[in-house]
Amino acid sequence: MLPFAKNALSRLQVRSIQQVVARQSHQKRTPNFHDKYGNAILAGGVLFCASAWTYQHKLE
């Protein structure tokens, strides 16, 4: 009885994993905040730091 129950349980787990993978592969991924604005925010931060560094060195 034990091997039969163990086999049935493992088959259920494999089937549920396969269903989750299939469900995820069919969903369309929508871009999140970082996908939309990540590069612009990074470029803005670099520009801000470079201009602040330049301004600071002009005062010296």
Backbone as a printed PyTorch tensor [residue, N CA C, xyz], in Angstrom:
tensor([[[  0.8230,  -1.1990,   0.0000],
         [  0.0000,   0.0000,   0.0000],
         [  0.8630,   1.2590,   0.0000]],

        [[  1.9470,   1.2380,   0.7310],
         [  2.7980,   2.4130,   0.8230],
         [  3.4170,   2.7990,  -0.5290]],

        [[  3.9860,   1.8720,  -1.2970],
         [  4.5430,   2.2600,  -2.6000],
         [  3.4740,   2.8310,  -3.5400]],

        [[  2.2620,   2.2990,  -3.4660],
         [  1.1900,   2.8050,  -4.3170],
         [  0.8400,   4.2500,  -3.9580]],

        [[  0.7350,   4.5380,  -2.6740],
         [  0.4130,   5.8930,  -2.2260],
         [  1.5550,   6.8550,  -2.5570]],

        [[  2.7860,   6.4140,  -2.3920],
         [  3.9380,   7.2590,  -2.6950],
         [  3.9760,   7.5790,  -4.1900]],

        [[  3.6990,   6.5930,  -5.0310],
         [  3.6900,   6.7760,  -6.4740],
         [  2.5710,   7.7360,  -6.8870]],

        [[  1.4050,   7.5810,  -6.3130],
         [  0.2830,   8.4610,  -6.6410],
         [  0.5720,   9.8980,  -6.2160]],

        [[  1.1740,  10.0630,  -5.0490],
         [  1.5020,  11.4000,  -4.5690],
         [  2.5390,  12.0750,  -5.4590]],

        [[  3.5520,  11.3350,  -5.8760],
         [  4.5820,  11.9300,  -6.7310],
         [  4.0070,  12.2990,  -8.0940]],

        [[  3.0680,  11.5000,  -8.6130],
         [  2.4420,  11.8330,  -9.8930],
         [  1.5920,  13.0990,  -9.7790]],

        [[  0.9180,  13.2700,  -8.6380],
         [  0.1190,  14.4820,  -8.4280],
         [  1.0160,  15.7170,  -8.3480]],

        [[  2.1460,  15.5770,  -7.6830],
         [  3.0560,  16.7070,  -7.5680],
         [  3.6410,  17.0820,  -8.9200]],

        [[  4.0210,  16.1050,  -9.7170],
         [  4.5710,  16.3740, -11.0510],
         [  3.5060,  17.0320, -11.9180]],

        [[  2.2790,  16.5440, -11.8510],
         [  1.2040,  17.1150, -12.6510],
         [  0.9200,  18.5570, -12.2540]],

        [[  0.9380,  18.8480, -10.9520],
         [  0.6650,  20.2190, -10.5200],
         [  1.7960,  21.1520, -10.9390]],

        [[  3.0280,  20.6890, -10.9000],
         [  4.1530,  21.5050, -11.3610],
         [  4.0310,  21.7770, -12.8500]],

        [[  3.6570,  20.7620, -13.6210],
         [  3.4830,  20.9420, -15.0610],
         [  2.3640,  21.9350, -15.3610]],

        [[  1.2950,  21.8930, -14.5810],
         [  0.1910,  22.8290, -14.7890],
         [  0.6170,  24.2630, -14.4880]],

        [[  1.4000,  24.4500, -13.4360],
         [  1.8730,  25.7880, -13.0900],
         [  2.7820,  26.3230, -14.1820]],

        [[  3.6810,  25.4980, -14.6890],
         [  4.5960,  25.9300, -15.7400],
         [  3.8170,  26.2710, -17.0050]],

        [[  2.8410,  25.4580, -17.3560],
         [  2.0370,  25.7180, -18.5490],
         [  1.2290,  27.0050, -18.3840]],

        [[  0.6930,  27.2320, -17.1960],
         [ -0.0880,  28.4310, -16.9500],
         [  0.7880,  29.6770, -17.0510]],

        [[  2.0050,  29.6040, -16.5210],
         [  2.8920,  30.7590, -16.5570],
         [  3.3750,  31.0530, -17.9690]],

        [[  3.5530,  30.0370, -18.7770],
         [  4.0590,  30.2610, -20.1260],
         [  2.9940,  30.8750, -21.0300]],

        [[  1.7240,  30.7280, -20.6830],
         [  0.6580,  31.2770, -21.5090],
         [  0.2750,  32.6990, -21.1100]],

        [[  0.7350,  33.1460, -19.9620],
         [  0.3880,  34.4910, -19.5270],
         [  1.2730,  35.5050, -20.2470]],

        [[  0.6880,  36.6270, -20.6060],
         [  1.4650,  37.6980, -21.2110],
         [  2.0840,  38.5230, -20.0890]],

        [[  3.3600,  38.7910, -20.2230],
         [  4.0670,  39.5510, -19.1930],
         [  3.9330,  41.0310, -19.5140]],

        [[  3.3970,  41.7710, -18.5680],
         [  3.2680,  43.2100, -18.7560],
         [  4.4940,  43.8790, -18.1590]],

        [[  4.9980,  44.9280, -18.8020],
         [  6.1820,  45.6010, -18.2650],
         [  5.8650,  46.2990, -16.9410]],

        [[  6.7780,  46.1850, -15.9970],
         [  6.5800,  46.8360, -14.7080],
         [  7.2770,  48.1920, -14.7000]],

        [[  7.3050,  48.8350, -13.5680],
         [  7.8750,  50.1790, -13.4380],
         [  9.3280,  50.2080, -13.8890]],

        [[ 10.0960,  49.2060, -13.4780],
         [ 11.5160,  49.1870, -13.8030],
         [ 11.7430,  48.9800, -15.2970]],

        [[ 10.8940,  48.1880, -15.9300],
         [ 11.0110,  47.9990, -17.3740],
         [ 10.7180,  49.2960, -18.1160]],

        [[  9.7530,  50.0500, -17.6290],
         [  9.3440,  51.2780, -18.3120],
         [ 10.3150,  52.4230, -18.0740]],

        [[ 10.7140,  52.6450, -16.8220],
         [ 11.4230,  53.8600, -16.4520],
         [ 12.8320,  53.6340, -15.9060]],

        [[ 13.2930,  52.4080, -15.8440],
         [ 14.5820,  52.1130, -15.2170],
         [ 15.7490,  52.8380, -15.8530]],

        [[ 15.8660,  52.7850, -17.1760],
         [ 16.9970,  53.4190, -17.8460],
         [ 16.9300,  54.9340, -17.7400]],

        [[ 15.7350,  55.5030, -17.8170],
         [ 15.6060,  56.9560, -17.7090],
         [ 15.9980,  57.4310, -16.3150]],

        [[ 15.6080,  56.7090, -15.2910],
         [ 15.9620,  57.0900, -13.9210],
         [ 17.4680,  56.9440, -13.7130]],

        [[ 18.0530,  55.8780, -14.2470],
         [ 19.4920,  55.6870, -14.1390],
         [ 20.2430,  56.8180, -14.8440]],

        [[ 19.8210,  57.1740, -16.0490],
         [ 20.4670,  58.2630, -16.7800],
         [ 20.2940,  59.5870, -16.0540]],

        [[ 19.1180,  59.8290, -15.4880],
         [ 18.8910,  61.0490, -14.7220],
         [ 19.7730,  61.1220, -13.4960]],

        [[ 19.9680,  60.0120, -12.8220],
         [ 20.8400,  59.9820, -11.6520],
         [ 22.2880,  60.2480, -12.0170]],

        [[ 22.7370,  59.6640, -13.1270],
         [ 24.1050,  59.9040, -13.5840],
         [ 24.2820,  61.3740, -13.9490]],

        [[ 23.3180,  61.9370, -14.6550],
         [ 23.3910,  63.3490, -15.0380],
         [ 23.4050,  64.2560, -13.8040]],

        [[ 22.5720,  63.9630, -12.8220],
         [ 22.5360,  64.7530, -11.5960],
         [ 23.8650,  64.6890, -10.8560]],

        [[ 24.4120,  63.4810, -10.6960],
         [ 25.6770,  63.3420,  -9.9680],
         [ 26.8190,  64.0150, -10.7160]],

        [[ 26.8460,  63.8740, -12.0310],
         [ 27.9130,  64.5030, -12.8170],
         [ 27.8170,  66.0250, -12.7340]],

        [[ 26.6160,  66.5670, -12.7990],
         [ 26.4810,  68.0240, -12.7200],
         [ 26.7970,  68.5260, -11.3170]],

        [[ 26.4230,  67.8070, -10.2750],
         [ 26.7540,  68.2150,  -8.9060],
         [ 28.2570,  68.1530,  -8.6880]],

        [[ 28.9260,  67.1350,  -9.2080],
         [ 30.3790,  67.0090,  -9.0770],
         [ 31.0720,  68.1460,  -9.8260]],

        [[ 30.5750,  68.4470, -11.0200],
         [ 31.1660,  69.5380, -11.8080],
         [ 30.9830,  70.8700, -11.0930]],

        [[ 29.8290,  71.1370, -10.5740],
         [ 29.5490,  72.3860,  -9.8550],
         [ 30.4480,  72.5110,  -8.6250]],

        [[ 30.6120,  71.4320,  -7.9020],
         [ 31.4270,  71.4380,  -6.7010],
         [ 32.8750,  71.7570,  -7.0370]],

        [[ 33.3810,  71.2110,  -8.1380],
         [ 34.7800,  71.4420,  -8.4870],
         [ 34.9990,  72.8310,  -9.0780]],

        [[ 33.9750,  73.4680,  -9.5780],
         [ 34.1160,  74.8450, -10.0450],
         [ 34.2200,  75.8080,  -8.8840]],

        [[ 33.6530,  75.4430,  -7.7230],
         [ 33.7110,  76.3070,  -6.5530],
         [ 35.0740,  76.2810,  -5.8900]],

        [[ 35.8340,  75.2360,  -6.0890],
         [ 37.1200,  75.0940,  -5.4000],
         [ 38.2070,  75.9220,  -6.0270]]])
